[in-house]
Short mmCIF file of C-alpha atoms and ligand atoms in Angstrom, two decimals:
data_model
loop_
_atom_site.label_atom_id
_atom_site.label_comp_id
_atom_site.label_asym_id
_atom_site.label_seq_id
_atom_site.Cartn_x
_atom_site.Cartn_y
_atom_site.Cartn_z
CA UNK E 1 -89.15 22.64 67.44
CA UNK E 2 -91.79 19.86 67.08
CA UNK E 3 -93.61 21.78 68.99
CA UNK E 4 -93.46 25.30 66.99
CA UNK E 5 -94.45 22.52 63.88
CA UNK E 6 -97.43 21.43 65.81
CA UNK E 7 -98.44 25.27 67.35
CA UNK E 8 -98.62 26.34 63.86
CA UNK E 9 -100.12 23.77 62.03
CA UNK E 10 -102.95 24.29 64.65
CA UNK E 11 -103.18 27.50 63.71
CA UNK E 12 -103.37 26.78 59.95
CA UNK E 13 -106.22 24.30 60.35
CA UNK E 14 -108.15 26.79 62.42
CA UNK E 15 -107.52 29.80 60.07
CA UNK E 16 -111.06 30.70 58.97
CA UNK E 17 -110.72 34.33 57.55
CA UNK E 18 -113.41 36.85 56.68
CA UNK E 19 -111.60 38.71 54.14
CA UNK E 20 -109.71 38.49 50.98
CA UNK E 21 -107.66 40.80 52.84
CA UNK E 22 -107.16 38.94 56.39
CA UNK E 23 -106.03 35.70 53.91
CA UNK E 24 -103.80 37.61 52.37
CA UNK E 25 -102.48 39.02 55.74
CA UNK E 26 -101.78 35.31 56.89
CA UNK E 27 -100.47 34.16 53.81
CA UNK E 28 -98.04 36.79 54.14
CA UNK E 29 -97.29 35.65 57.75
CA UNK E 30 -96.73 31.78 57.56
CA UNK E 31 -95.65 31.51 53.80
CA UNK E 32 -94.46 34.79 53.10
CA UNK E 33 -89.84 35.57 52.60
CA UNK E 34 -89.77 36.49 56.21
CA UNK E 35 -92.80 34.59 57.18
CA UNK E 36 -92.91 31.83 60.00
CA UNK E 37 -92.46 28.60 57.62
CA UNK E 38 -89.03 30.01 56.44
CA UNK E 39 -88.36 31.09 59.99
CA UNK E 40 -89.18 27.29 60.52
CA UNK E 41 -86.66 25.89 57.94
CA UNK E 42 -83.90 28.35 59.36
CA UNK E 43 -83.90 26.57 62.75
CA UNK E 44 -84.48 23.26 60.89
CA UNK E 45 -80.49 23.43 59.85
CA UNK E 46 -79.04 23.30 63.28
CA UNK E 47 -81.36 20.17 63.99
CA UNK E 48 -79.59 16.97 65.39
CA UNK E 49 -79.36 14.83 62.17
CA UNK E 50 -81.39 11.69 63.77
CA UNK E 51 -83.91 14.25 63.81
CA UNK E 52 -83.76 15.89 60.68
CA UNK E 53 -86.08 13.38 58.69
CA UNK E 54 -88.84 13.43 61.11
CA UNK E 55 -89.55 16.80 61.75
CA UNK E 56 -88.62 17.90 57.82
CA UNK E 57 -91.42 15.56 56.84
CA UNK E 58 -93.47 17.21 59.59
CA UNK E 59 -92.69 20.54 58.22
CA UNK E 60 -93.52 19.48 54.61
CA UNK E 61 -96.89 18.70 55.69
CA UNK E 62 -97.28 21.70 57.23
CA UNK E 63 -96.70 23.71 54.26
CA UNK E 64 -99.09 21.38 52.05
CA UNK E 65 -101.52 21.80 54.65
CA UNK E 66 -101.47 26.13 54.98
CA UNK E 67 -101.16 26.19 51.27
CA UNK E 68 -104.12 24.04 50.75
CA UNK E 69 -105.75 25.88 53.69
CA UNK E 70 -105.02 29.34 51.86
CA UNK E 71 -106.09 28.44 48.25
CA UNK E 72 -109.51 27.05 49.61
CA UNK E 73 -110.66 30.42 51.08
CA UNK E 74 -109.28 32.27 48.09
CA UNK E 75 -111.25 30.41 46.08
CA UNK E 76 -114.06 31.03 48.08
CA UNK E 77 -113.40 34.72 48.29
CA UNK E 78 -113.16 34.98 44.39
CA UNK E 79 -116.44 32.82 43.24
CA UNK E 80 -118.20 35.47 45.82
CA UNK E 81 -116.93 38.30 43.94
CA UNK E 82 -117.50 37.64 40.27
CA UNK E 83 -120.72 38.25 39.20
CA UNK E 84 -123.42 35.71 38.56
CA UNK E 85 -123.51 33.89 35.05
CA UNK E 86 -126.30 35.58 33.11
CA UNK E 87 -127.85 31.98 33.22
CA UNK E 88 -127.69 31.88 37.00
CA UNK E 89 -129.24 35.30 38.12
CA UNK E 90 -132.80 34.81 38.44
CA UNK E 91 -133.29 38.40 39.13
CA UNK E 92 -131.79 40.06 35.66
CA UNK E 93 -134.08 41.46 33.13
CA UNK E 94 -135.29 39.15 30.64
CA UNK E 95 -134.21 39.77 26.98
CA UNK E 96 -136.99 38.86 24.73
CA UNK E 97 -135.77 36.35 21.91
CA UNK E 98 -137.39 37.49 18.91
CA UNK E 99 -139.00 33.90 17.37
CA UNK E 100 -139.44 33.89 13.48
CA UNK E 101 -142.78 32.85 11.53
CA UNK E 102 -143.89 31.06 8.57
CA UNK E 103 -143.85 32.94 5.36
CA UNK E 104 -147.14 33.51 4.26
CA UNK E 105 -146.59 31.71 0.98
CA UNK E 106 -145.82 28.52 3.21
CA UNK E 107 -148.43 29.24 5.49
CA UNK E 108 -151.33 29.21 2.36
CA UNK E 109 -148.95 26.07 0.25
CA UNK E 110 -149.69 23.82 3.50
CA UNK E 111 -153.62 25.06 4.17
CA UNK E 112 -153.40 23.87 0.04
CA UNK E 113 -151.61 20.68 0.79
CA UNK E 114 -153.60 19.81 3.87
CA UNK E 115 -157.15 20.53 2.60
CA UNK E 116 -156.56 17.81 0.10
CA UNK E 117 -154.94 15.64 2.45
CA UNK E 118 -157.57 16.08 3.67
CA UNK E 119 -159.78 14.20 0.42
CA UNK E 120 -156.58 11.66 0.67
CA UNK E 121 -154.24 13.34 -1.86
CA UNK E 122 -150.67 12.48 -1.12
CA UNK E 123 -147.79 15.04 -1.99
CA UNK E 124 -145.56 14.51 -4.73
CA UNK E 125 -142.48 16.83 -5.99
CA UNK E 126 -140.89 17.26 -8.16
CA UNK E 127 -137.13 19.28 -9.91
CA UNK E 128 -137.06 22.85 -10.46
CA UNK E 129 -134.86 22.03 -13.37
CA UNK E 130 -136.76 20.19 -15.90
CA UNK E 131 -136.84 18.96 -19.33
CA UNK E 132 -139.32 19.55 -22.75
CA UNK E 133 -141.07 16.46 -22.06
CA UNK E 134 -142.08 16.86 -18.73
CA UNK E 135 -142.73 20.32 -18.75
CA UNK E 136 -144.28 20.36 -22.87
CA UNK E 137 -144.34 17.53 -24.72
CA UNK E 138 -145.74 14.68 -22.48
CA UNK E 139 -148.48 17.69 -21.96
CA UNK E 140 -149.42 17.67 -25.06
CA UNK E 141 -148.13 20.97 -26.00
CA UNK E 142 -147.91 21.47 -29.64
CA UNK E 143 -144.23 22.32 -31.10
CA UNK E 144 -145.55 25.94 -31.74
CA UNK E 145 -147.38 26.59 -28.80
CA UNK E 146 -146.63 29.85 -27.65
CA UNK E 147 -145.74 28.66 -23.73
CA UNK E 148 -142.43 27.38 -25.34
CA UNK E 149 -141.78 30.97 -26.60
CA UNK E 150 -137.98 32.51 -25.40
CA UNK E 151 -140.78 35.13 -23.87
CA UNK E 152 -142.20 32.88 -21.31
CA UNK E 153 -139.61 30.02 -20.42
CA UNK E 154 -136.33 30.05 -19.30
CA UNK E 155 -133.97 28.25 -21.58
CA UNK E 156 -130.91 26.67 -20.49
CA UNK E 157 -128.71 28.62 -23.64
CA UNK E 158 -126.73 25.34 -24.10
CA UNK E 159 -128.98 23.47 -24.05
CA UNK E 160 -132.87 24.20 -25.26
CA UNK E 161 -134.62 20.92 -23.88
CA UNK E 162 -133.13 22.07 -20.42
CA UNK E 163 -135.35 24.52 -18.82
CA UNK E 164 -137.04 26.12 -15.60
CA UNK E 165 -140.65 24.85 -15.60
CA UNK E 166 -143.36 26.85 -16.24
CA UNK E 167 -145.86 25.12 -13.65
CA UNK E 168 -146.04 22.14 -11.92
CA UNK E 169 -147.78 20.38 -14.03
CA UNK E 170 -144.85 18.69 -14.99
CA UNK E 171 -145.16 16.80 -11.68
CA UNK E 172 -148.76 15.26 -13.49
CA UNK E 173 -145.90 13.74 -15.75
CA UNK E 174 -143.37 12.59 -13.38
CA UNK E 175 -146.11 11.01 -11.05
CA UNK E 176 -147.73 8.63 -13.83
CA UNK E 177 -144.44 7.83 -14.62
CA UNK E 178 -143.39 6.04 -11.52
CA UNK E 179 -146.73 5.44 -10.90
CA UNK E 180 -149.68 3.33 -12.16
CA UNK E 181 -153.13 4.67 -11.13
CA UNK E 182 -155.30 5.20 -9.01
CA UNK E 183 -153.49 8.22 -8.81
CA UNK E 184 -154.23 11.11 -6.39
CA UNK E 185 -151.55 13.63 -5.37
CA UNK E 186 -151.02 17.20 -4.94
CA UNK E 187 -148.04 18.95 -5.74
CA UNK E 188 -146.73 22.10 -4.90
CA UNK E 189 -143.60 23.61 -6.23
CA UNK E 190 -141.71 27.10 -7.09
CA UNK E 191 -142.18 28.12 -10.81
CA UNK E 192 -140.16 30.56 -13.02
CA UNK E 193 -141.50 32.72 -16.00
CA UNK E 194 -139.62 35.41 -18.17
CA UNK E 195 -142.27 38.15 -16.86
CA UNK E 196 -141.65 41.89 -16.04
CA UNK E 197 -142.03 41.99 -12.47
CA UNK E 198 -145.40 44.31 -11.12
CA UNK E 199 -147.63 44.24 -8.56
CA UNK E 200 -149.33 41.25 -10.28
CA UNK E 201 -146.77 38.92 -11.64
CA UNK E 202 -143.50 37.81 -10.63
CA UNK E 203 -140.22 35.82 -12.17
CA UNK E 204 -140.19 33.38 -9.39
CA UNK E 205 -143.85 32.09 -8.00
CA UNK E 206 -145.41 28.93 -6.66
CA UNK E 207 -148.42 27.23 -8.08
CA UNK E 208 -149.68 23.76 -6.25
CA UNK E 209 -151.39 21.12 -8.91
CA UNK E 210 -153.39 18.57 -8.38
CA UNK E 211 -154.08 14.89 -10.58
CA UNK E 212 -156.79 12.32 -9.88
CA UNK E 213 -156.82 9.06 -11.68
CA UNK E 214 -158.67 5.85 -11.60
CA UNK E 215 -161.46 4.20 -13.12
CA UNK E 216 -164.80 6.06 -13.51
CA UNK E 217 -163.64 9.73 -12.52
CA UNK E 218 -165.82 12.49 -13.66
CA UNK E 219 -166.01 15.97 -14.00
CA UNK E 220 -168.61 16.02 -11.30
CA UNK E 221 -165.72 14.48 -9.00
CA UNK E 222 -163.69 17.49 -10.19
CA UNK E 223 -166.17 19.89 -9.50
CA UNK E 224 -167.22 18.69 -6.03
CA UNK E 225 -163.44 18.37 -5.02
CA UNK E 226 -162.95 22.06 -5.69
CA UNK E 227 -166.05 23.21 -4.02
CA UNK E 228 -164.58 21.59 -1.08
CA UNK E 229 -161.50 22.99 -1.08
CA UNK E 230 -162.99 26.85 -1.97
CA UNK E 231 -165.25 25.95 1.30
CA UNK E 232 -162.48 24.89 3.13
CA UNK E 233 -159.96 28.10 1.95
CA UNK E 234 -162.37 30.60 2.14
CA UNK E 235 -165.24 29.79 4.28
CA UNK E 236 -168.68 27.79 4.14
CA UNK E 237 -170.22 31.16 2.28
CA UNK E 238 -167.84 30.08 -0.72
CA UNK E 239 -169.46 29.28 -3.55
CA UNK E 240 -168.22 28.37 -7.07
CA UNK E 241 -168.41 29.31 -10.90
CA UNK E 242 -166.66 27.39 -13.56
CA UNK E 243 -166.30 29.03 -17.19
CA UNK E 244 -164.95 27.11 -20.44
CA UNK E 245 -161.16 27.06 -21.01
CA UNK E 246 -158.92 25.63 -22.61
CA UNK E 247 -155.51 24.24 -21.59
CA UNK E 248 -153.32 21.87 -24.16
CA UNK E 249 -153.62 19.00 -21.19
CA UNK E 250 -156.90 19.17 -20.37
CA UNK E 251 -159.88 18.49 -22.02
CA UNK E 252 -162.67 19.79 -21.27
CA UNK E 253 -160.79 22.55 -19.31
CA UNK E 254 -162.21 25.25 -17.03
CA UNK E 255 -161.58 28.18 -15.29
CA UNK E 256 -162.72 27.96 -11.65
CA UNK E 257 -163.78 31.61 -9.98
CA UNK E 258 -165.17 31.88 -5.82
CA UNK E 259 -167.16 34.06 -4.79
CA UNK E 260 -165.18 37.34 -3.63
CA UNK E 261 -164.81 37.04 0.21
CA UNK E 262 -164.68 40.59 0.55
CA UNK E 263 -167.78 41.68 -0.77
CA UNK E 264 -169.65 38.61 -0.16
CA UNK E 265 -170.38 38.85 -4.12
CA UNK E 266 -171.71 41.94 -4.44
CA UNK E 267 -169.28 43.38 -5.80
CA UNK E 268 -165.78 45.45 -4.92
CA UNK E 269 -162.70 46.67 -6.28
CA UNK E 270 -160.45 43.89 -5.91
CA UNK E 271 -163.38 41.61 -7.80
CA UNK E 272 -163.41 44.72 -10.20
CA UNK E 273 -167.16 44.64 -9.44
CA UNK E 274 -167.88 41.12 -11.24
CA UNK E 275 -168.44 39.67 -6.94
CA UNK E 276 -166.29 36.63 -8.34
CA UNK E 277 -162.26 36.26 -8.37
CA UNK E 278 -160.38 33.44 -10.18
CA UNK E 279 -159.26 30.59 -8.38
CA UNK E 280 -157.13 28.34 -10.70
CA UNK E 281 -157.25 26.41 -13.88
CA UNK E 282 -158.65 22.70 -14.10
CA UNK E 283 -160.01 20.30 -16.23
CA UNK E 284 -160.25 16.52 -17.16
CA UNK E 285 -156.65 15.02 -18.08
CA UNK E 286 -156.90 14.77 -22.20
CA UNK E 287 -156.50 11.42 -23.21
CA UNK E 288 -153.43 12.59 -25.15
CA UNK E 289 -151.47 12.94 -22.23
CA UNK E 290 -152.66 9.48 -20.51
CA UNK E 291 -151.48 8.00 -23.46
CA UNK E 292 -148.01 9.95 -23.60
CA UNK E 293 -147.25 8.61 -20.55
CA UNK E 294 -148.57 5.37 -20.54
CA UNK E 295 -152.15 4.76 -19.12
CA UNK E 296 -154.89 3.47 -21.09
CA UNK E 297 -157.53 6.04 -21.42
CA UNK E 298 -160.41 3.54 -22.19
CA UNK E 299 -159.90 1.90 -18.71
CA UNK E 300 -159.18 5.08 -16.93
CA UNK E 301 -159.86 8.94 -16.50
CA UNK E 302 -159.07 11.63 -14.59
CA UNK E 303 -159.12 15.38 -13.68
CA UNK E 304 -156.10 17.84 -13.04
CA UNK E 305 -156.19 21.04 -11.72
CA UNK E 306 -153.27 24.07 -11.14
CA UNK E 307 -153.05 27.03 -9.04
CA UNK E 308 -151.02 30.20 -7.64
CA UNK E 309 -150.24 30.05 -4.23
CA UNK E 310 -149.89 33.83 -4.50
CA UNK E 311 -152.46 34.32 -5.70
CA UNK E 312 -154.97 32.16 -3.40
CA UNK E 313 -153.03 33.99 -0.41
CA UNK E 314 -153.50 37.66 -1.66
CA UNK E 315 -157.40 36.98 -2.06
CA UNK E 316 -157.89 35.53 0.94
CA UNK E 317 -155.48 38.01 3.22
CA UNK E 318 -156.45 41.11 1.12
CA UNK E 319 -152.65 41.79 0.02
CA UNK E 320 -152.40 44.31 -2.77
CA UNK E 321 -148.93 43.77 -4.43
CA UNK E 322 -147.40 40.74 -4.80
CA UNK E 323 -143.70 42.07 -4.80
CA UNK E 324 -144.40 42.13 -0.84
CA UNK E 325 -143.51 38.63 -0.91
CA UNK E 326 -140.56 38.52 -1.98
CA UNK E 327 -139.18 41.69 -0.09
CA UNK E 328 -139.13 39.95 3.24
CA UNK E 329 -140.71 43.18 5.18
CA UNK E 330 -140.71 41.70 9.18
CA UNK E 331 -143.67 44.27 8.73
CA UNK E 332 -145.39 42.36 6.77
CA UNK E 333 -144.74 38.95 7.34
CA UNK E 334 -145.51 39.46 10.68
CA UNK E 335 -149.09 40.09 9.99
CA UNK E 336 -149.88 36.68 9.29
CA UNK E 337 -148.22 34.96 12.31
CA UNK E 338 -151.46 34.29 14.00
CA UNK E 339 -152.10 32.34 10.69
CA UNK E 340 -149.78 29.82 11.38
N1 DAH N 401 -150.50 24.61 -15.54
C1 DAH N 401 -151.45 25.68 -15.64
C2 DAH N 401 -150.73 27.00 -15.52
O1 DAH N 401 -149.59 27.04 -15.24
C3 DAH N 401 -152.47 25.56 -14.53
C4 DAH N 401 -153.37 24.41 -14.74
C5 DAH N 401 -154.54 24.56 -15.44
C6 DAH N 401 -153.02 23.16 -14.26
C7 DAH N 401 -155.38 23.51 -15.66
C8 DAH N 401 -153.88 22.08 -14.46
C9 DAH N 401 -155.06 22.28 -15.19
O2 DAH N 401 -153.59 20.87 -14.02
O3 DAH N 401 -155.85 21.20 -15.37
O4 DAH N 401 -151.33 28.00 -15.75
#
């Protein structure tokens, strides 16, 4: 019998099949109901008992050792028949991952925001959700001034001194209140208007602002600071035009136009002919609103300036309507991922 035990456990450690089919054969043989280990443990009943525990430990360890045997190649046999992880075959076709893109109104907001970084303007935000003061009062917006009108602002019903801002110039108000100057940030932001919506004006819409104060600032400052950045936005070509304004904050104010970059000022249809295209709104900060918020306007001065980042980004990309957008068109957006 010992020697059946070691025959077969010979045979076991030599099994090396080439088949799913030839293991399953010889798993049938040695461990199968009428296979040779049972055959085994048949005999092993009429053995002498001083022999019993010997060769039934012997026979133990042969079936560990054929049932290890056996589950190794079947292992074997099934990683070679599933297929390959997608991650693991080299040789599958690639799937392109469609990647995403800025949003053009991002894309022209940080050109904004790093031009002037550029001059060493710092950005400052500030909430969506704002309050008379900061939005009105502290601008020195008269009580009747028509801005405050139902038409134009979005009131919080409950509570009228609650409201969406109108621009961010409220951000001019927030900044020289945690802050004493020099002053120089720029600060762009999402605004909200009770408009109709068209191809030219929107509910929802982003303007960036920018406020410069210290001692000695001029309006030649302001005007050489905005030449820069129309150089920088629209090319060295750019030149500027500034026409008398008037805004309840600024004083004197101005309406900055560039030359259209389309025409190269000689006139088209999206400059309506004039060669020039408006830009934003600017002026120097009126000494009203230094004082509202606490900065002595004999010691200091400074200029302010607002404008649409819809607007700067439909002059210089050409785009017609500005519902575009907001309509998230892959189309579209995907025209300006170069501009990134
Ligand atoms: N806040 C103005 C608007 O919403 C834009 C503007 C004009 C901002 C002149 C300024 C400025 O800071 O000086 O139309």
């Amino acid at each position: 019998m010992n020697n059946k035990i070691n025959e077969l456990l010979r045979r076991v450690e030599e099994f090396a099949p080439q088949s799913a089919a030839a293991l399953e054969e010889f798993r049938v043989k040695i461990l199968g109901k009428k296979g040779e280990l049972n055959a085994l443990l048949e005999e092993f009943r009429s053995v002498a008992p001083e022999h019993k525990r010997e060769l039934g430990q012997k026979i133990n360890a042969l079936k560990t050792a054929a049932t290890e045997r056996i589950n190794l190649f079947r292992e074997r046999f099934e990683a070679a028949a599933a297929p390959a992880s997608s991650a693991g075959d080299m040789t599958r076709t690639g799937c392109a991952e469609e990647l995403g893109s800025r949003h053009p109104i991002s894309v022209v907001r940080n050109q904004i925001v790093d031009i002037f970084a550029r001059l060493g303007y710092t950005v400052a935000e500030g909430p969506e959700i704002e309050d008379d003061r900061h939005v009105f009062s502290a601008l020195n917006f008269p009580p009747e001034h028509p801005a405050r009108d139902m038409q134009d602002t979005f009131f919080i019903e409950k509570n009228p001194d609650i409201l969406l801002r109108t621009h961010t110039s409220s951000i001019q108000v927030r900044t020289m209140e945690r802050q004493k100057p020099p002053i120089r940030v720029i600060c762009p932001g999402r605004v909200f208007r009770n408009e109709a919506i068209s191809y030219r004006a929107h509910c929802i819409f982003h303007q960036v602002e920018g406020l410069y104060i210290d001692k000695g600032v001029s309006f030649a400052d302001m005007k050489q600071s905005i030449l820069y950045f129309a150089k920088e936005m629209f090319g060295e070509q750019a030149v500027i035009r500034m026409r008398p304004s008037y805004f309840p904050f600024t004083e004197p104010s101005a309406e900055v136009d560039v030359s259209c970059n389309l025409c190269g000022g000689k006139g088209c249809n999206v400059c309506k002919g004039t060669g020039w295209l408006e830009i934003m709104g600017c002026g120097m900060v009126d000494p009203n609103v230094l004082e509202a918020n606490g900065i002595d306007h004999k010691e200091y001065s400074g200029f302010a300036f607002g404008m649409g980042v819809e607007r700067i980004a439909m002059l210089k990309y050409g785009v017609k309507d500005l519902r575009l957008y907001f309509e998230n068109d892959v189309r579209f957006l995907h025209q300006f991922d170069s501009a990134l």
